[in-house]
PDB file of C-alpha atoms in Angstrom:
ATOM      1  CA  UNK A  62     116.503 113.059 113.279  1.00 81.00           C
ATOM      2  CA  UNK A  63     117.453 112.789 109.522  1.00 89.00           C
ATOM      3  CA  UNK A  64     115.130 114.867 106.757  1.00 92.00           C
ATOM      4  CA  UNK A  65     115.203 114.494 103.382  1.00 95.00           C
ATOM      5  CA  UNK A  66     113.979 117.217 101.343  1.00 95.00           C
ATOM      6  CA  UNK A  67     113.580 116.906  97.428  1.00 96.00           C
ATOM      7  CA  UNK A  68     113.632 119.961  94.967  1.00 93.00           C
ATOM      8  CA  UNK A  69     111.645 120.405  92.769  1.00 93.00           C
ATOM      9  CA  UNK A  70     108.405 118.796  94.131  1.00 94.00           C
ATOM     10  CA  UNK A  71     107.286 118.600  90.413  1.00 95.00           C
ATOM     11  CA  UNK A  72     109.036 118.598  87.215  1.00 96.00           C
ATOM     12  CA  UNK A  73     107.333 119.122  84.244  1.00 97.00           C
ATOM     13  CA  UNK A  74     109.737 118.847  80.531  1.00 97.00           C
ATOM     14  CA  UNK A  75     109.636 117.946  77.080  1.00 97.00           C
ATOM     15  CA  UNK A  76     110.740 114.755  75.673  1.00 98.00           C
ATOM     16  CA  UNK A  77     114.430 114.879  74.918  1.00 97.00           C
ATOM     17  CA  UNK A  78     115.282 117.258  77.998  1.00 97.00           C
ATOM     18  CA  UNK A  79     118.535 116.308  80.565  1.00 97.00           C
ATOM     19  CA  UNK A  80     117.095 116.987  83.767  1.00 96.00           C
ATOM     20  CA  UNK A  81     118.509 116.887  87.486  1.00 97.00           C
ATOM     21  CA  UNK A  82     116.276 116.015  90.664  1.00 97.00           C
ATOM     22  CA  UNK A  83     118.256 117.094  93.919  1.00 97.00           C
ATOM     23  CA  UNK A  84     117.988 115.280  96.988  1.00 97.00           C
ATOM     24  CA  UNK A  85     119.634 116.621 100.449  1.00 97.00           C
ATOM     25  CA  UNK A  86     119.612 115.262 104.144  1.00 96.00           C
ATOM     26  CA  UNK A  87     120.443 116.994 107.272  1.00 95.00           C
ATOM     27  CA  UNK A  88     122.799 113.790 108.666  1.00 91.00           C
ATOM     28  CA  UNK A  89     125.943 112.830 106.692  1.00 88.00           C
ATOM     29  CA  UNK A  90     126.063 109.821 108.935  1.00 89.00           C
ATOM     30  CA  UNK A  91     124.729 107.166 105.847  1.00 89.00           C
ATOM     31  CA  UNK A  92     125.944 104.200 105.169  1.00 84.00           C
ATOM     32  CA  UNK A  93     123.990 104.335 101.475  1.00 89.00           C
ATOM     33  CA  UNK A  94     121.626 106.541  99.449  1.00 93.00           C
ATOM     34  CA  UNK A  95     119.485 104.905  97.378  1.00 93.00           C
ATOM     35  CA  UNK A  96     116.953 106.350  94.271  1.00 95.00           C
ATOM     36  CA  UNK A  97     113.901 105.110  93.383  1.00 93.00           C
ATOM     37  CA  UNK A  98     111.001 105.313  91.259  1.00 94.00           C
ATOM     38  CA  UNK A  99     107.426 105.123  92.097  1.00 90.00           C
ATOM     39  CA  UNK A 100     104.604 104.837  89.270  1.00 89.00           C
ATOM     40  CA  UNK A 101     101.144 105.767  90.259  1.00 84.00           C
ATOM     41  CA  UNK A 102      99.485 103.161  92.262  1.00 79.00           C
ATOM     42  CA  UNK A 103     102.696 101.109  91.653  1.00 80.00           C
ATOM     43  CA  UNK A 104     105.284  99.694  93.889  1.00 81.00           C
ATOM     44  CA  UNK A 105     108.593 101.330  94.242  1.00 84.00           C
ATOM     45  CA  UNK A 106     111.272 100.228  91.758  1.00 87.00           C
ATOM     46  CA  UNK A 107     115.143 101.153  92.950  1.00 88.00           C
ATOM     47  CA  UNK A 108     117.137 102.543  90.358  1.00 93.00           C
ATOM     48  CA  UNK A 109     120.369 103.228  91.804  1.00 94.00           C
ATOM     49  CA  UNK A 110     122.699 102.532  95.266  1.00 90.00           C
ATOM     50  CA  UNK A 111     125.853 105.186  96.449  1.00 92.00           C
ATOM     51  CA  UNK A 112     127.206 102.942  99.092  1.00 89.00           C
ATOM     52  CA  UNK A 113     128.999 105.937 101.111  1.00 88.00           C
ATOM     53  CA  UNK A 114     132.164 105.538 100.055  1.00 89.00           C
ATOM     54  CA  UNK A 115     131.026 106.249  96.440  1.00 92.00           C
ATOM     55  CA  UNK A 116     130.923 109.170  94.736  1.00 94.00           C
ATOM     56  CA  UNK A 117     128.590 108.129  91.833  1.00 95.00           C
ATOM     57  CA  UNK A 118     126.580 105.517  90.160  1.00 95.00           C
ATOM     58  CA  UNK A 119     125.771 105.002  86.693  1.00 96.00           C
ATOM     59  CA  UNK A 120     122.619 102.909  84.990  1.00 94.00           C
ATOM     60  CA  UNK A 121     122.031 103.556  81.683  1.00 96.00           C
ATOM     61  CA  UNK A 122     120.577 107.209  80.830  1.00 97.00           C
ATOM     62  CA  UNK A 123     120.616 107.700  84.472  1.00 97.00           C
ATOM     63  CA  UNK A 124     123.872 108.616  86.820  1.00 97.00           C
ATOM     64  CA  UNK A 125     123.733 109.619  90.633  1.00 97.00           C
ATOM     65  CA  UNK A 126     125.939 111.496  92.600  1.00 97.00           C
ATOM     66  CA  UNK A 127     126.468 111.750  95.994  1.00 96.00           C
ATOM     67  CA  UNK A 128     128.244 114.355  98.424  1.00 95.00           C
ATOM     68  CA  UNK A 129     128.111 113.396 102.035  1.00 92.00           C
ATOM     69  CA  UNK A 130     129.960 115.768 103.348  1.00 92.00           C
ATOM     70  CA  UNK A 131     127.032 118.082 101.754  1.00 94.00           C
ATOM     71  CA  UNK A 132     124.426 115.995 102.254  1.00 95.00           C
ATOM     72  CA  UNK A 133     123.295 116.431  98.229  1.00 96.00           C
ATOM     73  CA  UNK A 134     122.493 114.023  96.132  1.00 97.00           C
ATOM     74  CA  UNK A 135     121.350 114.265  92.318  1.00 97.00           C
ATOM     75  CA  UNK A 136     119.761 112.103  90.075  1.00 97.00           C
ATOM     76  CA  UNK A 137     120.693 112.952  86.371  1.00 98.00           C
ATOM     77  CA  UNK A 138     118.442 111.425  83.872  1.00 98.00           C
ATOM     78  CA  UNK A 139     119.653 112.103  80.040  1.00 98.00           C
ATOM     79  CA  UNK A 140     117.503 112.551  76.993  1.00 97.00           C
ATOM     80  CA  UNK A 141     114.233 111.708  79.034  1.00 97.00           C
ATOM     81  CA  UNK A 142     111.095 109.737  77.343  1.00 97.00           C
ATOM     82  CA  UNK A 143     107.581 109.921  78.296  1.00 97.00           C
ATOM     83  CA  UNK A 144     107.998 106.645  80.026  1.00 96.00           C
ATOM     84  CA  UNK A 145     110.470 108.423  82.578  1.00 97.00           C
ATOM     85  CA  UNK A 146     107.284 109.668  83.930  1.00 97.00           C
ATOM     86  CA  UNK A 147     107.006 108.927  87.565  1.00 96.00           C
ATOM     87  CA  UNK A 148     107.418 110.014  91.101  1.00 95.00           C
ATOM     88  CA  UNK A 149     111.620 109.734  92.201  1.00 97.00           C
ATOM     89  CA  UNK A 150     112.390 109.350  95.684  1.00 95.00           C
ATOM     90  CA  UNK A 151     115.876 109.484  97.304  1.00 96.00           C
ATOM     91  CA  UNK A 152     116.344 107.451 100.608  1.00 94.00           C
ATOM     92  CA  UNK A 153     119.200 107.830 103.062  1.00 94.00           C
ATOM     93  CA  UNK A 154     120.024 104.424 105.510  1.00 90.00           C
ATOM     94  CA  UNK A 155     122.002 105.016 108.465  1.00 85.00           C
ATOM     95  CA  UNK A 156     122.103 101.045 107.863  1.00 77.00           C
ATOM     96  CA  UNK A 157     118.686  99.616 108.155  1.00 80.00           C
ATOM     97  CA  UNK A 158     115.908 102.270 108.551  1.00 85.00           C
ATOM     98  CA  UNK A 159     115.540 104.643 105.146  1.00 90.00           C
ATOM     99  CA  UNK A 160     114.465 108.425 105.438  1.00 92.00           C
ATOM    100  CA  UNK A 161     112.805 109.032 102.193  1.00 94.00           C
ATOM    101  CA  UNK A 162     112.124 112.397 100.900  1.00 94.00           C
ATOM    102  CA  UNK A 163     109.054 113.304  99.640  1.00 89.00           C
ATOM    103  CA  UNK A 164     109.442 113.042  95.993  1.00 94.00           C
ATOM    104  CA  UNK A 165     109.690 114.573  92.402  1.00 96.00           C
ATOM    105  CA  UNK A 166     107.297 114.234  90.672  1.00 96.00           C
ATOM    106  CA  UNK A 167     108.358 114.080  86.954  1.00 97.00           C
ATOM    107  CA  UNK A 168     106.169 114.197  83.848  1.00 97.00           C
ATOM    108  CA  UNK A 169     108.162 114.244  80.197  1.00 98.00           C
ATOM    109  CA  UNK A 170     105.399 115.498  77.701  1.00 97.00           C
ATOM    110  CA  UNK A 171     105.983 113.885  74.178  1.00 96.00           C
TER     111      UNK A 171
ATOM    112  CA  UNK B 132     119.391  89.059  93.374  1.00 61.00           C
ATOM    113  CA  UNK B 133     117.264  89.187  96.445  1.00 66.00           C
ATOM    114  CA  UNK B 134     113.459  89.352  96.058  1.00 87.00           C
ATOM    115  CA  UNK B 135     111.214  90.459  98.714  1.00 92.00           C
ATOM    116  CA  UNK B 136     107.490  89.212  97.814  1.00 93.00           C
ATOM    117  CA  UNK B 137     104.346  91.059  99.299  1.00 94.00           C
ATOM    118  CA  UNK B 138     100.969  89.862  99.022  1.00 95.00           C
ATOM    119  CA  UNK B 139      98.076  91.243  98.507  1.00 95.00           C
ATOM    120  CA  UNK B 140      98.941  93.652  96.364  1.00 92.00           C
ATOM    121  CA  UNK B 141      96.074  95.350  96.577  1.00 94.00           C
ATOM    122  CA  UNK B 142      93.376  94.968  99.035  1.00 96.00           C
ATOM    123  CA  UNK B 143      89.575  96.043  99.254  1.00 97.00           C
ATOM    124  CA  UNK B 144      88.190  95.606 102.977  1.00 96.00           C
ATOM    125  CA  UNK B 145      85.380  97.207 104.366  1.00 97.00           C
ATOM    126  CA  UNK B 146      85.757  99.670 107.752  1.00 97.00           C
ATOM    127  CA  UNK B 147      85.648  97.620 110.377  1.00 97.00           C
ATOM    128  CA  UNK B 148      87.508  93.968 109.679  1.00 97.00           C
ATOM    129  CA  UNK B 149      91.104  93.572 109.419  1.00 97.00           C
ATOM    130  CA  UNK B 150      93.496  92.794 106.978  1.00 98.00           C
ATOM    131  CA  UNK B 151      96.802  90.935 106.721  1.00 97.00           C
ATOM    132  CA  UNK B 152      99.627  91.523 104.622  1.00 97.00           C
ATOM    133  CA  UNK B 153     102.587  89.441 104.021  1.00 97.00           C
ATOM    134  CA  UNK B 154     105.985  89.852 103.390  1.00 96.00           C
ATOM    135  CA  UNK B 155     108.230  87.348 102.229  1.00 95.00           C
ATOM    136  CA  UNK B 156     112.106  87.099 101.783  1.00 93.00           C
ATOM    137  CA  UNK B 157     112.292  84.593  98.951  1.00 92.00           C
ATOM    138  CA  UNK B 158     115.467  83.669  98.718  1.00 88.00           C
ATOM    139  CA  UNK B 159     117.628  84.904 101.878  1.00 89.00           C
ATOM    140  CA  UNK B 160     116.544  84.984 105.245  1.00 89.00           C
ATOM    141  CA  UNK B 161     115.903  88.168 106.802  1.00 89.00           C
ATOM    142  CA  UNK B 162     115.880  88.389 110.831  1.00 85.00           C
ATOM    143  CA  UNK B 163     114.593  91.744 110.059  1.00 90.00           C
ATOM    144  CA  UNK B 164     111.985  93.642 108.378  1.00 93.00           C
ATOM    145  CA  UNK B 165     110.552  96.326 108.289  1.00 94.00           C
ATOM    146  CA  UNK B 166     107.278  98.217 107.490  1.00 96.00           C
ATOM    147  CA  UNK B 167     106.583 101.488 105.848  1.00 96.00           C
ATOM    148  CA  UNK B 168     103.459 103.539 105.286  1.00 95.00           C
ATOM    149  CA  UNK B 169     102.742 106.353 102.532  1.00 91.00           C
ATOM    150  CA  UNK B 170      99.189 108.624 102.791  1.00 84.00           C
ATOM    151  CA  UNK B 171      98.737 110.142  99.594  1.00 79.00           C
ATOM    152  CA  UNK B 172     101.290 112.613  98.296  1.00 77.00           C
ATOM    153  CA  UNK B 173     103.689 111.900 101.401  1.00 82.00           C
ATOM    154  CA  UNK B 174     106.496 110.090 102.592  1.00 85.00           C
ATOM    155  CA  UNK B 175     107.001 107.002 103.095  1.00 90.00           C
ATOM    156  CA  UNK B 176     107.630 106.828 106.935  1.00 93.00           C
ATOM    157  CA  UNK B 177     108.769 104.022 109.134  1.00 93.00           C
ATOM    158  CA  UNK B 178     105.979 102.056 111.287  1.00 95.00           C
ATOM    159  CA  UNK B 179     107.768  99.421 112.759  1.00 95.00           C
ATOM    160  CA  UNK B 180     110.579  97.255 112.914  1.00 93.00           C
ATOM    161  CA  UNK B 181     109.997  93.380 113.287  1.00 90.00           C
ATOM    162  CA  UNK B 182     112.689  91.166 114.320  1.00 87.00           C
ATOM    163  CA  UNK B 183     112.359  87.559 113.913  1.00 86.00           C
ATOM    164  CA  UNK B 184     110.735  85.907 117.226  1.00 84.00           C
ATOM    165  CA  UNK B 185     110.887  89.006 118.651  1.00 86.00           C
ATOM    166  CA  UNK B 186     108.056  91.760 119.948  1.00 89.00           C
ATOM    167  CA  UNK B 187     108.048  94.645 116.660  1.00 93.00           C
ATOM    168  CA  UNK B 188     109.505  97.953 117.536  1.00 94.00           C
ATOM    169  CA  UNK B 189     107.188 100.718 117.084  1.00 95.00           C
ATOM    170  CA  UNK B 190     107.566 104.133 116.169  1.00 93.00           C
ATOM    171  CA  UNK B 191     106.605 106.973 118.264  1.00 92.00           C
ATOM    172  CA  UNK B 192     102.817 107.551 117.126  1.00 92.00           C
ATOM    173  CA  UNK B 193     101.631 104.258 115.135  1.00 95.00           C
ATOM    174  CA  UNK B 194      99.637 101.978 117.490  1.00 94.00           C
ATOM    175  CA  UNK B 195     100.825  98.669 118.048  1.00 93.00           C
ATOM    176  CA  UNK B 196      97.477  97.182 118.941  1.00 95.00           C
ATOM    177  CA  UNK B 197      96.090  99.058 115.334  1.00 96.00           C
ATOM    178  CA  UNK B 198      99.311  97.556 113.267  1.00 97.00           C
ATOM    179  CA  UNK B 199     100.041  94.092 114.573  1.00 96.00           C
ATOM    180  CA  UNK B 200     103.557  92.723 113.663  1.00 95.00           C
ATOM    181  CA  UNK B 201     104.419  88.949 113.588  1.00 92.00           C
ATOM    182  CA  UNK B 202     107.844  87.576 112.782  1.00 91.00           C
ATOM    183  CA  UNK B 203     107.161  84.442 112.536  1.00 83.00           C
ATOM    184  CA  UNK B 204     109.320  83.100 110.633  1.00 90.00           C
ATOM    185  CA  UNK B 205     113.422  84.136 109.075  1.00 90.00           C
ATOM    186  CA  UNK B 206     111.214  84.506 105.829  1.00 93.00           C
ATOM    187  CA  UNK B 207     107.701  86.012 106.502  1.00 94.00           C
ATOM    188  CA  UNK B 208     106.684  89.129 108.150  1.00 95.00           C
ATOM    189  CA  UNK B 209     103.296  89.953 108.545  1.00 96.00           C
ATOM    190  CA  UNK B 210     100.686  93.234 109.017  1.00 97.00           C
ATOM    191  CA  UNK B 211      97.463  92.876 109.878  1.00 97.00           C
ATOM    192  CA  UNK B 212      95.140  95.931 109.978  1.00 97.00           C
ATOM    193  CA  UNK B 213      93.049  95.666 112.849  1.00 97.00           C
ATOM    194  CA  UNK B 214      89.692  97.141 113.139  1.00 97.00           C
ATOM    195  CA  UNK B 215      90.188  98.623 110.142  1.00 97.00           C
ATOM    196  CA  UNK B 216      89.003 102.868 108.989  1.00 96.00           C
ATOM    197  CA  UNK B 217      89.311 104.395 106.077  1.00 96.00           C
ATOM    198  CA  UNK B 218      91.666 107.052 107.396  1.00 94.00           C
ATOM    199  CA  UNK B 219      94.395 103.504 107.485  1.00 96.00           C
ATOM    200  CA  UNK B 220      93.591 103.233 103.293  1.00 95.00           C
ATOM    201  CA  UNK B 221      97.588 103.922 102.747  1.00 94.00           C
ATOM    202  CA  UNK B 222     100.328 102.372 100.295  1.00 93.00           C
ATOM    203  CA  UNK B 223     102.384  99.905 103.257  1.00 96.00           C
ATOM    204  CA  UNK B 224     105.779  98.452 102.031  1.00 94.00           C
ATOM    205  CA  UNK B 225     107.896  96.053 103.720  1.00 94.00           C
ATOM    206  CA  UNK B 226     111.965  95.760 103.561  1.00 92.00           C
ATOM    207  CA  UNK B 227     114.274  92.944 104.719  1.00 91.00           C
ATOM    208  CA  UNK B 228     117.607  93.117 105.860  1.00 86.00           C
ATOM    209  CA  UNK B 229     119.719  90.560 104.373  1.00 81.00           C
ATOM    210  CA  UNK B 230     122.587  89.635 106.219  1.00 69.00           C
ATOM    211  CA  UNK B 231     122.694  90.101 110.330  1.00 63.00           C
ATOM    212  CA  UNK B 232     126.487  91.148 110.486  1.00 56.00           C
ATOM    213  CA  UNK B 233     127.734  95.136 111.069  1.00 53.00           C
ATOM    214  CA  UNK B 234     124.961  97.608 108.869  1.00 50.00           C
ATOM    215  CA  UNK B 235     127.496  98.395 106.551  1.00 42.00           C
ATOM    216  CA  UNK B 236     127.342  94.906 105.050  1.00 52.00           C
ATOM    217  CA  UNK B 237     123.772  94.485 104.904  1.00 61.00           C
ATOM    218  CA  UNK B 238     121.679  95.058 102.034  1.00 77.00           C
ATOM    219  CA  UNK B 239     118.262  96.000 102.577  1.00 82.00           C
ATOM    220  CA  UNK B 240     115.199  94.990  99.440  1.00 86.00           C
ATOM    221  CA  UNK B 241     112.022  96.178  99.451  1.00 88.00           C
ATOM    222  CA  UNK B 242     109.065  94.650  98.705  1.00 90.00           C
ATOM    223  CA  UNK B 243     106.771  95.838  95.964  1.00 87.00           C
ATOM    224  CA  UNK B 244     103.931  97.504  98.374  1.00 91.00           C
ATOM    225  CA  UNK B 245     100.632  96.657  99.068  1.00 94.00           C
ATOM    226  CA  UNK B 246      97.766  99.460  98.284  1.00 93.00           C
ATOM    227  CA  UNK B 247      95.306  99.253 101.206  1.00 95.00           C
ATOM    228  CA  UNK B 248      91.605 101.176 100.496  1.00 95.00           C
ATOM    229  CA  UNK B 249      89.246 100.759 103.487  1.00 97.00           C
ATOM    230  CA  UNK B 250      85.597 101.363 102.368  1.00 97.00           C
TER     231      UNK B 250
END
């Protein structure tokens, strides 16, 4: 069964920081990995898809990578801004159930 | 793009009753869905998946007479609470899969979740 494990469970940094959230799974066999973000008592909001053939995505300040063959992931956010606080989750699909991990939970103090 | 509606999104019921939730593929049809739930500082974890006209799959450990699934419709999914206890107060999210082809060329949305606090 596919687990998804996020380091660290908490981040804690000060406004301005480039910070990295790490996501790794135990199957390579994904079609996609997909990052989200999860305010309190909020919905999830998806950030960025690495269909498996990719290598990377970018959105603004934020860029994902992805290495099946490792099963890693990373989630690079650059100069971060208090309203980056929020809970990230990384998902894996083998193609239509996700595995989620359980989180980072990132506060940027101003 | 694709938007996946679910309604309420939050709901107050007392222990005891049940409560429905709804999700809704707004602008694609979705011959499946599927439902997560979150406890507090968790994962989210698969419940079930629902396939249009079609008994829900369950998975091992949520009770399908607790979590009742109807796929009613190519757009609406719905996930009524029965018999509701506090220990079910939870964050549930839905998903649809658009497209019915190989997985590869499916994309899957999620709904916006539904915060659930039995009293």
């Amino acid at each position: 069964k596919q687990e998804v494990t996020q380091i660290p469970a908490a981040l804690s940094v000060p406004e301005g920081e480039n910070l990295v959230l790490n996501c790794s799974f135990t199957d390579s066999a994904i079609y996609n990995l997909q990052w989200f973000r999860q305010d309190p008592g909020k919905g999830l909001t998806s950030l960025l898809l690495i269909q498996s053939s990719q290598r990377e995505q970018t959105s603004g300040r934020l860029n994902a990578s992805l290495d099946k063959s490792s099963g890693r992931s990373t989630l690079y956010i650059a100069a971060s801004q208090p309203g980056d606080s929020a809970t990230y989750l990384c998902a894996v699909t083998p193609g239509n159930q996700f595995y989620f991990g359980t989180g980072t939970s990132l506060t940027v103090i101003p | 793009g694709a938007v996946v509606s679910q309604h309420p999104s939050r709901v107050i019921c007392k222990s005891g009753t049940s409560v429905k939730i709804e999700c809704r593929s707004l602008d694609f049809q979705a011959t499946t869905m599927f439902w997560y739930r979150q406890f507090p500082k968790q994962s989210l974890m698969l419940m079930a998946t629902s396939n249009e006209g079609s008994k829900a799959t369950y998975e091992q450990g949520v009770e399908k007479d607790k979590f009742l699934i109807n796929h009613a419709s190519l757009t609406l999914s719905t996930l009524t609470v029965t018999s509701a206890h506090p220990e079910d107060s939870s964050f549930y999210i839905c998903s649809a899969k658009k497209g019915t082809g190989p997985s590869s060329g499916n994309t899957i949305y999620f709904g916006e979740g539904s915060w659930l606090t039995v009293v």
